mmCIF file of C-alpha atoms and ligand atoms in Angstrom:
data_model
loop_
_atom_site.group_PDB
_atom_site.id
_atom_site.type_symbol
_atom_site.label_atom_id
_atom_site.label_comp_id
_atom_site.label_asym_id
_atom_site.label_seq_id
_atom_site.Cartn_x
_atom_site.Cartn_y
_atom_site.Cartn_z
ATOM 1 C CA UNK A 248 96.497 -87.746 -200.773
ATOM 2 C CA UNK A 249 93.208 -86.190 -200.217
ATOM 3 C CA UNK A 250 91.997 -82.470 -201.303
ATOM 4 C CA UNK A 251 89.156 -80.752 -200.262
ATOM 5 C CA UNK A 252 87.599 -77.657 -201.122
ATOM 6 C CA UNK A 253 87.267 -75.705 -197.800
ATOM 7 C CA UNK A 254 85.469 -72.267 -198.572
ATOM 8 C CA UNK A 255 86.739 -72.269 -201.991
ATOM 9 C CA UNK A 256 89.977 -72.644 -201.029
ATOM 10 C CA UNK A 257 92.191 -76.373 -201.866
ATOM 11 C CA UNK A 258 92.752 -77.888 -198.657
ATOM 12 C CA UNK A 259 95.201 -80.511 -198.486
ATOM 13 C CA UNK A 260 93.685 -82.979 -195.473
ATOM 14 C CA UNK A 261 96.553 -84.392 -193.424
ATOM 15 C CA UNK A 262 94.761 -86.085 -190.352
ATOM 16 C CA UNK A 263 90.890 -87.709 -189.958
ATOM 17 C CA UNK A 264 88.373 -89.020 -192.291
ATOM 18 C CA UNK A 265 85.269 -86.866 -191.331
ATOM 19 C CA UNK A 266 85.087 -84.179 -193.389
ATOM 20 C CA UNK A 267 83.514 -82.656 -190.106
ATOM 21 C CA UNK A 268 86.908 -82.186 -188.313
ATOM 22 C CA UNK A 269 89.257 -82.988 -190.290
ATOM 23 C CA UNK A 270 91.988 -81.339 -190.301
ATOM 24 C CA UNK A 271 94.968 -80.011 -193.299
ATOM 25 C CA UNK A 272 97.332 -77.468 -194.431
ATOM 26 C CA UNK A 273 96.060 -74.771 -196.731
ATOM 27 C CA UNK A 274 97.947 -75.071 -200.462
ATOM 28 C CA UNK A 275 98.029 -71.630 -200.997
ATOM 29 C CA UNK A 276 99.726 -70.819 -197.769
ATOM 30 C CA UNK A 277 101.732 -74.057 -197.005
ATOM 31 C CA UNK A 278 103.197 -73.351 -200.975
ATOM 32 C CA UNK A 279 103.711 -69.533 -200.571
ATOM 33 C CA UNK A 280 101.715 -68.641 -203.005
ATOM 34 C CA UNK A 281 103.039 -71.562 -205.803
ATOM 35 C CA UNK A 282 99.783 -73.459 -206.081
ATOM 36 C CA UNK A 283 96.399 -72.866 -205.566
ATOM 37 C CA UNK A 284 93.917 -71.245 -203.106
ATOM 38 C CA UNK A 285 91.421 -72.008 -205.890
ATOM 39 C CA UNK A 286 91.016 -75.902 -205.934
ATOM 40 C CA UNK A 287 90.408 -76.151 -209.682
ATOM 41 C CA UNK A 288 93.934 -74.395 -210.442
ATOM 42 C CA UNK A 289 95.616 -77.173 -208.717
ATOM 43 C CA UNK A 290 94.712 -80.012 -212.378
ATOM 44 C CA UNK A 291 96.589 -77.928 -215.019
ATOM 45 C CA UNK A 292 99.915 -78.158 -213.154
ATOM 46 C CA UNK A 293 99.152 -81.279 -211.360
ATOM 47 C CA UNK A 294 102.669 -82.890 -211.638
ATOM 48 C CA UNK A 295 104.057 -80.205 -210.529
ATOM 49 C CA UNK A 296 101.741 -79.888 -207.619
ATOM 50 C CA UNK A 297 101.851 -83.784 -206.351
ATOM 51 C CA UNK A 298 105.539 -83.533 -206.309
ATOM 52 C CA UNK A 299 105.437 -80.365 -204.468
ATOM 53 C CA UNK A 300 102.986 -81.833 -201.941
ATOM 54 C CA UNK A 301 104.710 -85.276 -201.751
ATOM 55 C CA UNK A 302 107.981 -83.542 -200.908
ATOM 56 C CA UNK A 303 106.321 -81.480 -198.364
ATOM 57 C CA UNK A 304 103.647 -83.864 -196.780
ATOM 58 C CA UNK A 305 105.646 -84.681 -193.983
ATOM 59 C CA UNK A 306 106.660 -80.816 -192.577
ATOM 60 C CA UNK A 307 102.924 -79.447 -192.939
ATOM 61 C CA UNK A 308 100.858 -78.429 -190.332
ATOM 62 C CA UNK A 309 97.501 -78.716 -190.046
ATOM 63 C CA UNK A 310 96.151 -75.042 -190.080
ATOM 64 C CA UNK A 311 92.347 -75.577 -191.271
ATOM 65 C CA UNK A 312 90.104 -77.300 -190.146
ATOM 66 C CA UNK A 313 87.373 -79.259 -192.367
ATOM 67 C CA UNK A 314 83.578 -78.396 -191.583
ATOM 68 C CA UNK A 315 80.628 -79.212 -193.747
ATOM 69 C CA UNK A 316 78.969 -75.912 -194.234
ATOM 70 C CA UNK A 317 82.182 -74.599 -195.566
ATOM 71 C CA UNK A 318 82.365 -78.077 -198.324
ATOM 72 C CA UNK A 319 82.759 -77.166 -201.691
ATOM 73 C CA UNK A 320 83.367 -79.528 -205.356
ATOM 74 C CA UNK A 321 86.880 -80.573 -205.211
ATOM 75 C CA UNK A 322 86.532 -79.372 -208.745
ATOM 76 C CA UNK A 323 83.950 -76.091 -208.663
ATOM 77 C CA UNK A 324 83.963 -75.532 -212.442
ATOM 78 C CA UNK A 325 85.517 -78.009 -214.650
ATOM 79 C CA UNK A 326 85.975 -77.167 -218.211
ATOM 80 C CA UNK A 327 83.775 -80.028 -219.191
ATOM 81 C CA UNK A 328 81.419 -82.097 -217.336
ATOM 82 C CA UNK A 329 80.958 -85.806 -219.471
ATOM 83 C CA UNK A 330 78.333 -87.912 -217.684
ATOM 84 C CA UNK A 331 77.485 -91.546 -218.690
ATOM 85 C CA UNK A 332 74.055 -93.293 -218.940
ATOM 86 C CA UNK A 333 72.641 -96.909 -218.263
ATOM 87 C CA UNK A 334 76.387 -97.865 -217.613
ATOM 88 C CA UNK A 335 75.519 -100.996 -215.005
ATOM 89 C CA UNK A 336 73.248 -103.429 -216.407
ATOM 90 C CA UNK A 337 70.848 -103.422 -213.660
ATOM 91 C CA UNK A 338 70.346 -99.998 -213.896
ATOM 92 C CA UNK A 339 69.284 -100.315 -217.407
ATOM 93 C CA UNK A 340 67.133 -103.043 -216.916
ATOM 94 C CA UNK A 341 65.176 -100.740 -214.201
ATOM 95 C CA UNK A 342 64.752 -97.969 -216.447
ATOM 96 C CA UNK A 343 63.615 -100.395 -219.336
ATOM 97 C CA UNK A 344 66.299 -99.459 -221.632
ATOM 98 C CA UNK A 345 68.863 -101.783 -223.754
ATOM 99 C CA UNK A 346 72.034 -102.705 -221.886
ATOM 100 C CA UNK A 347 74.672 -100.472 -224.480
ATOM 101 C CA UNK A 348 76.889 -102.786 -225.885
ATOM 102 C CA UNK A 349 79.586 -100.560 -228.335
ATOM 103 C CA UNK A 350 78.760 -97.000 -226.553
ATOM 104 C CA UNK A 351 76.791 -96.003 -223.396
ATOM 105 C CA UNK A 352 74.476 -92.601 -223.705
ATOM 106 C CA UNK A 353 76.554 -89.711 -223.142
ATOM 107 C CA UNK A 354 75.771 -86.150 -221.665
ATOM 108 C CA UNK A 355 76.306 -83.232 -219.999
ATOM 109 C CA UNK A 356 75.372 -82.192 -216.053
ATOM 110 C CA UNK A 357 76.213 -77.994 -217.036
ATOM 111 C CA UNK A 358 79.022 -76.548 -214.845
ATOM 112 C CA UNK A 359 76.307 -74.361 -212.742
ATOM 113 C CA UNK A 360 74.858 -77.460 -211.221
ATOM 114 C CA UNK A 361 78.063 -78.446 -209.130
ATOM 115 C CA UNK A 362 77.810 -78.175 -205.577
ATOM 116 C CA UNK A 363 79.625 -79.416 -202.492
ATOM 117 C CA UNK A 364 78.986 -82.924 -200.279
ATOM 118 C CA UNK A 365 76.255 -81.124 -197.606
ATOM 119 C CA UNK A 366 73.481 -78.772 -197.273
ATOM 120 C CA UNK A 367 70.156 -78.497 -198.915
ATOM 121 C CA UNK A 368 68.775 -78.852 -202.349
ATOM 122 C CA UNK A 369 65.386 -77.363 -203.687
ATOM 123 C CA UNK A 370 63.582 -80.681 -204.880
ATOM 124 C CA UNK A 371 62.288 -80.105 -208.459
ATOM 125 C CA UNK A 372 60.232 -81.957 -210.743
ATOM 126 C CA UNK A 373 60.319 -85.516 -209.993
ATOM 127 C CA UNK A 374 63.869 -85.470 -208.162
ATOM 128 C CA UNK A 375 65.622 -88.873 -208.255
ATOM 129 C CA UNK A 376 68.802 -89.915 -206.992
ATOM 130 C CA UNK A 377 71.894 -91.426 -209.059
ATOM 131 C CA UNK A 378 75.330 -92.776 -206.503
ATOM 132 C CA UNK A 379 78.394 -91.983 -208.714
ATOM 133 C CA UNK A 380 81.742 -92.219 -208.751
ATOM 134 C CA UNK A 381 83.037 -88.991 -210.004
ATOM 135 C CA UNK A 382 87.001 -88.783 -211.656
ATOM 136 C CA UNK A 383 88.846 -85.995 -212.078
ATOM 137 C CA UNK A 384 91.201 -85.291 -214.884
ATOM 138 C CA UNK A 385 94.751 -84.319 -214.283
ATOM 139 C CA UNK A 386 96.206 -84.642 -217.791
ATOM 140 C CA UNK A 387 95.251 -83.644 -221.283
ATOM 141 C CA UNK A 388 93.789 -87.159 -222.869
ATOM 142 C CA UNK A 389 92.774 -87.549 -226.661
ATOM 143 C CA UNK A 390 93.090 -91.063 -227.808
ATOM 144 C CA UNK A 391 94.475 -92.457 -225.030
ATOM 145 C CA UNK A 392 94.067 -96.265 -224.488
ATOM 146 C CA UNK A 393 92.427 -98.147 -221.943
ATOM 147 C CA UNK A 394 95.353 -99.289 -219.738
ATOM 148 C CA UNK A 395 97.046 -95.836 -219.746
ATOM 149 C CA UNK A 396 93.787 -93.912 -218.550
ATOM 150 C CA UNK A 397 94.550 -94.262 -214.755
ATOM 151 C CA UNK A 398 97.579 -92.092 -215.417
ATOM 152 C CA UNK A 399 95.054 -89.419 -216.772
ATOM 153 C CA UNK A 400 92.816 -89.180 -213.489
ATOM 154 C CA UNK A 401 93.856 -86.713 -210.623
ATOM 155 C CA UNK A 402 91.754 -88.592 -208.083
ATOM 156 C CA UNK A 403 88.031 -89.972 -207.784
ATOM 157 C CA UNK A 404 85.597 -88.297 -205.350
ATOM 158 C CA UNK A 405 81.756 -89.289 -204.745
ATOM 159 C CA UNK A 406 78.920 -87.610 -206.714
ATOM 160 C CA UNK A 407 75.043 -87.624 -206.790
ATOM 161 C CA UNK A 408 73.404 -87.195 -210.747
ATOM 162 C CA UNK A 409 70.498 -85.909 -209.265
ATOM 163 C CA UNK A 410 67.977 -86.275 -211.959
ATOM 164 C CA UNK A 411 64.379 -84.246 -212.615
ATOM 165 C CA UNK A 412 62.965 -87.262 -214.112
ATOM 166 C CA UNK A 413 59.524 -85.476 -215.124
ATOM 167 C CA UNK A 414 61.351 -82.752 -217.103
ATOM 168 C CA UNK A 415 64.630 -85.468 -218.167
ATOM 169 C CA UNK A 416 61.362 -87.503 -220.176
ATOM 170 C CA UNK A 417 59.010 -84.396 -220.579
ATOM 171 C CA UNK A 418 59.626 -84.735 -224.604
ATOM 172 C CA UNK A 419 61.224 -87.071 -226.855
ATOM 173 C CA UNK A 420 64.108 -87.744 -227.604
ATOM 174 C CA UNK A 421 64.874 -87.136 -223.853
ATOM 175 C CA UNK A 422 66.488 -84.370 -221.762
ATOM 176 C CA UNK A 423 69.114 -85.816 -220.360
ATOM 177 C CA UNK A 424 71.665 -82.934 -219.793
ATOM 178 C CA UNK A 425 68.833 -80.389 -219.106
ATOM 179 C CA UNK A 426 66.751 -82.345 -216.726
ATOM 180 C CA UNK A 427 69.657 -83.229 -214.821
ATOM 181 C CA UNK A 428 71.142 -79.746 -214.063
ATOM 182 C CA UNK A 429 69.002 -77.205 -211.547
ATOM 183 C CA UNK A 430 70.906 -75.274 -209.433
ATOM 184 C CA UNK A 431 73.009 -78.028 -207.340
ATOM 185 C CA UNK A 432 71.888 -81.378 -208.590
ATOM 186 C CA UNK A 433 75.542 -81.894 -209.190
ATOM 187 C CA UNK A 434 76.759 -82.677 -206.016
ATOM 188 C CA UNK A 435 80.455 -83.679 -205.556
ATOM 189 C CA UNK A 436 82.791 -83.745 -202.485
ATOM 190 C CA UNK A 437 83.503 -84.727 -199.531
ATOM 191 C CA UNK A 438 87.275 -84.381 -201.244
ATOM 192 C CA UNK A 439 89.354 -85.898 -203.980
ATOM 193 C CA UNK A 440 91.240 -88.887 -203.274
ATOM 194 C CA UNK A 441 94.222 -89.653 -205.601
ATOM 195 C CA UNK A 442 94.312 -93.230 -207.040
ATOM 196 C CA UNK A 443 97.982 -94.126 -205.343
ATOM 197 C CA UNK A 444 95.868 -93.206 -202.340
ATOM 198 C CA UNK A 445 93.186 -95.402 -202.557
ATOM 199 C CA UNK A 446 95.453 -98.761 -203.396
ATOM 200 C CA UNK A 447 97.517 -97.334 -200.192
ATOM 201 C CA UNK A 448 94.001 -98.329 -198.183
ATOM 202 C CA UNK A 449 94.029 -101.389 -200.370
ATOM 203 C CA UNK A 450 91.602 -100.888 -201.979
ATOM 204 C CA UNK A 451 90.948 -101.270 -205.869
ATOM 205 C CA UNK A 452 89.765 -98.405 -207.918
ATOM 206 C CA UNK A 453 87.926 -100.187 -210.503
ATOM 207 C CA UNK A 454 86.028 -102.324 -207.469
ATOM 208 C CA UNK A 455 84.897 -99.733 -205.262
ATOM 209 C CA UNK A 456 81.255 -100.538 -202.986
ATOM 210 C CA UNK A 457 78.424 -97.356 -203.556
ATOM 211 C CA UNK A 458 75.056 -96.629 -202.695
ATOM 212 C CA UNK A 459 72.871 -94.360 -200.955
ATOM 213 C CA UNK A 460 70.466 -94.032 -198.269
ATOM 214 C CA UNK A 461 67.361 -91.896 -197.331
ATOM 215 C CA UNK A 462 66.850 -91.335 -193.814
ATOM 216 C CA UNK A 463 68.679 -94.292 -193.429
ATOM 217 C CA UNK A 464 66.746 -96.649 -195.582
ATOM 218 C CA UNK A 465 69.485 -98.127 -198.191
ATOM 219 C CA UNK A 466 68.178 -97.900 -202.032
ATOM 220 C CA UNK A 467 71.290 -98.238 -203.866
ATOM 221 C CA UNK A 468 74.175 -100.644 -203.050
ATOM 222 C CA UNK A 469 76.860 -101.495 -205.497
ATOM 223 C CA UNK A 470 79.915 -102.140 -206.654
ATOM 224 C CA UNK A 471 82.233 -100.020 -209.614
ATOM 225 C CA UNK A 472 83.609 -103.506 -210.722
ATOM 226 C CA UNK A 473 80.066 -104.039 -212.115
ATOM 227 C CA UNK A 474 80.403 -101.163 -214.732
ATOM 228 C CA UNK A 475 79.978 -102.482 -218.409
ATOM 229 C CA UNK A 476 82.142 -99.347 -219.539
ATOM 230 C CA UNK A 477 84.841 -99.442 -216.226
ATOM 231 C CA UNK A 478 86.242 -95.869 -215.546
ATOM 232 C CA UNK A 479 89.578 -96.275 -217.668
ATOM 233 C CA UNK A 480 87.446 -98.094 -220.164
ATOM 234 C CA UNK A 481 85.109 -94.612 -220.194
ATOM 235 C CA UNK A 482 87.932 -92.244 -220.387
ATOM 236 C CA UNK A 483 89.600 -93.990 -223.555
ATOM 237 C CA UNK A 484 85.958 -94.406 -225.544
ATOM 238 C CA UNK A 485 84.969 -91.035 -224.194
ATOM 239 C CA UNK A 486 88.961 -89.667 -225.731
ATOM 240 C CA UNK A 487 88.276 -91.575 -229.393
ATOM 241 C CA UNK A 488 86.181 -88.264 -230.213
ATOM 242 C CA UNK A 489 86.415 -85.584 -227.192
ATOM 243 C CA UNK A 490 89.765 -83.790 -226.111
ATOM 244 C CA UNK A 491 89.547 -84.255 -222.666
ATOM 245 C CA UNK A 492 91.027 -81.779 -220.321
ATOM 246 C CA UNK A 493 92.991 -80.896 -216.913
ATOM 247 C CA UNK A 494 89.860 -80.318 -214.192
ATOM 248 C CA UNK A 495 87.209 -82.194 -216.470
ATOM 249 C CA UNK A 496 84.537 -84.293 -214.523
ATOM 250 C CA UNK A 497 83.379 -87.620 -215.429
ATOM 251 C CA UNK A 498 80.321 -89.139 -213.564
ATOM 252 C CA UNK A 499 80.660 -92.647 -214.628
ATOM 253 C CA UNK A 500 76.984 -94.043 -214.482
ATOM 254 C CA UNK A 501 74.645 -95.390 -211.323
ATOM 255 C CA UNK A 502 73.791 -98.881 -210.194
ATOM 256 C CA UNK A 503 69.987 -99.863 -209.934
ATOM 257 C CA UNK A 504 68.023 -98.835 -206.975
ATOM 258 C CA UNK A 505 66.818 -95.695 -208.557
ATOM 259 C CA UNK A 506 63.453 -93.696 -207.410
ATOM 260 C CA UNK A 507 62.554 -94.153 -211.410
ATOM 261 C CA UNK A 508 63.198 -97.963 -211.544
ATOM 262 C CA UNK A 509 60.767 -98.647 -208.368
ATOM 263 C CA UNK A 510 57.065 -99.799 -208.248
ATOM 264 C CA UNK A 511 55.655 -97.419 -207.919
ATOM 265 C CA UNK A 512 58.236 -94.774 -209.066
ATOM 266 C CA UNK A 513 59.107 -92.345 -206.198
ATOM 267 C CA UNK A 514 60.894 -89.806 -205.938
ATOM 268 C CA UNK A 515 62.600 -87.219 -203.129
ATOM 269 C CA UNK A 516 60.467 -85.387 -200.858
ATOM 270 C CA UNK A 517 61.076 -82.160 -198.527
ATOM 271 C CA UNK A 518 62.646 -82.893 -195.528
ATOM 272 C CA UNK A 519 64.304 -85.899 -196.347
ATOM 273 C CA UNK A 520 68.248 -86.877 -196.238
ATOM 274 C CA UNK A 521 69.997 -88.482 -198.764
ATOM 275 C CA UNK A 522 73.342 -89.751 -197.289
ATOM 276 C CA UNK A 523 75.517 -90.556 -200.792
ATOM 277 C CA UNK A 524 78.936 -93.025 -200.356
ATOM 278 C CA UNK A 525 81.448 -94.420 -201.936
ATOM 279 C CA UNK A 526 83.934 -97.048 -200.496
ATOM 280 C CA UNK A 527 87.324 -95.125 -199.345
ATOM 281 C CA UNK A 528 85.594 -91.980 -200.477
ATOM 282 C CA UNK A 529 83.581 -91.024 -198.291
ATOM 283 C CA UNK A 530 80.242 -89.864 -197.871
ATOM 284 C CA UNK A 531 77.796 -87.068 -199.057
ATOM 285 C CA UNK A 532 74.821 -85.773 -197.035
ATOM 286 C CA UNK A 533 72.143 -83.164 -198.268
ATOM 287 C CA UNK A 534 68.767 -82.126 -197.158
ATOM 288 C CA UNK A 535 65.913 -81.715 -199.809
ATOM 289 C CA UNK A 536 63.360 -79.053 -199.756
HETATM 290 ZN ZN1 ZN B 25 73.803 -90.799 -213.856
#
């Protein structure tokens, strides 16, 4: 199943894949009341709320209807935001760091940076661009292993680690968490996707195709299976030391192709579009300024 955020309210999509038109059933009003509106209430009783929806799926009706200005986060204010660095080789290499062997850089993106999939962003700094897939928690995970993480992840949806490179490497050691987190340089949307969905579509969820484009130019083009830490391989390292928690957002590192990485370096500029997308995810589209 997918679940969007449609004016702050969870959306449960039932029919199209443009998250301009598309159209679902309102939680909140399709549960009476049970679960949601608020889309980030839906992880700490998310059992409870798949079975609720699986039962249901089939006798909704579709009573909202998507449109981008009204796009929020799929998960507005997670308890914790963990974000992972230099996590595809390539990437590394590009920003002349050491490909982590036993641990990748960890950090934060701070809760006030999330944002929805469209609409503008005020450029500052040196603002590059970062293609991630984002996962959502849906269960309580401390020490959990590698082949059980899946189990722990609500869903995956596409994010952007927008990045103010000049203030990120202003001093040293570098600002990772604070150069990465203005006001919306955590963009996340179109919708969650849960995992069962995304093997539905056949696809795999640790081999998923990303990238992004500025007015239409491709500069990043990947693939998750190229990961050195893959997502259920981040979620147990990440749950050897934190608690991690219902709602929590992982961005799990970007493939090369970065502004930083180029020669020369270069970075976003006002008026341009960066379209962000992630295979059976969707897509992303904001306007810098
Ligand atoms: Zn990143």
């Amino acid at each position: 199943m997918r679940i969007a955020n449609h004016d702050g309210r969870a959306v449960l999509v039932l029919h199209g894949t443009d998250p301009d038109g598309a159209k679902g059933a309102d939680i909140a009003t399709a549960s009476e009341g049970r679960f949601g509106p608020d889309p980030q209430s839906l992880y700490g009783v998310w059992d409870d709320f798949t079975a609720w929806a699986t039962s249901a799926l089939p006798t909704l009706a579709a009573d909202a209807v998507l449109d981008r200005s009204s796009s929020g986060s799929p998960a507005p204010r997670p308890p914790q935001v963990v974000a992972i660095g230099l996590n595809y080789a390539d990437h590394a290499a590009e920003a002349g760091m050491e490909v982590p062997t036993d641990l990748p850089p960890i950090f934060t993106k701070y809760q006030s940076a999330i944002t929805g999939g469209f609409g503008e962003i005020d450029i500052h700094g040196d603002t590059d661009w970062e293609v991630e897939v984002v996962a959502v928690m849906s269960r309580t995970a401390h020490r959990i292993s590698e082949d059980e993480a899946w189990s722990y992840v609500a869903g995956l949806a596409v994010g952007q680690d927008l990045s103010d490179r000049a203030l990120q490497f202003a001093v040293q050691p570098a600002q990772f968490s604070f150069g990465k987190s203005w006001p919306r340089f955590a963009p996340i949307g179109p919708w969650l996707t849960t995992i069962d969905e995304l093997r539905a579509d056949g696809l795999d969820p640790d081999d998923l195709a990303l990238g992004c484009a500025i007015d239409g130019e491709s500069v990043q083009d990947g693939r998750t299976s190229k990961l050195i830490f893959s997502i259920p391989a981040t979620i147990a390292k990440l749950s050897e030391v934190i608690t991690l928690m219902p709602g929590d957002v992982i961005f799990t590192g970007t493939p090369d192709g970065v502004g930083l990485g180029m020669s020369p370096q270069r970075f976003l500029r006002s008026g341009e579009t960066l379209r962000t997308w992630v295979e059976g995810l969707g897509a992303l589209e904001h306007t810098f300024r």
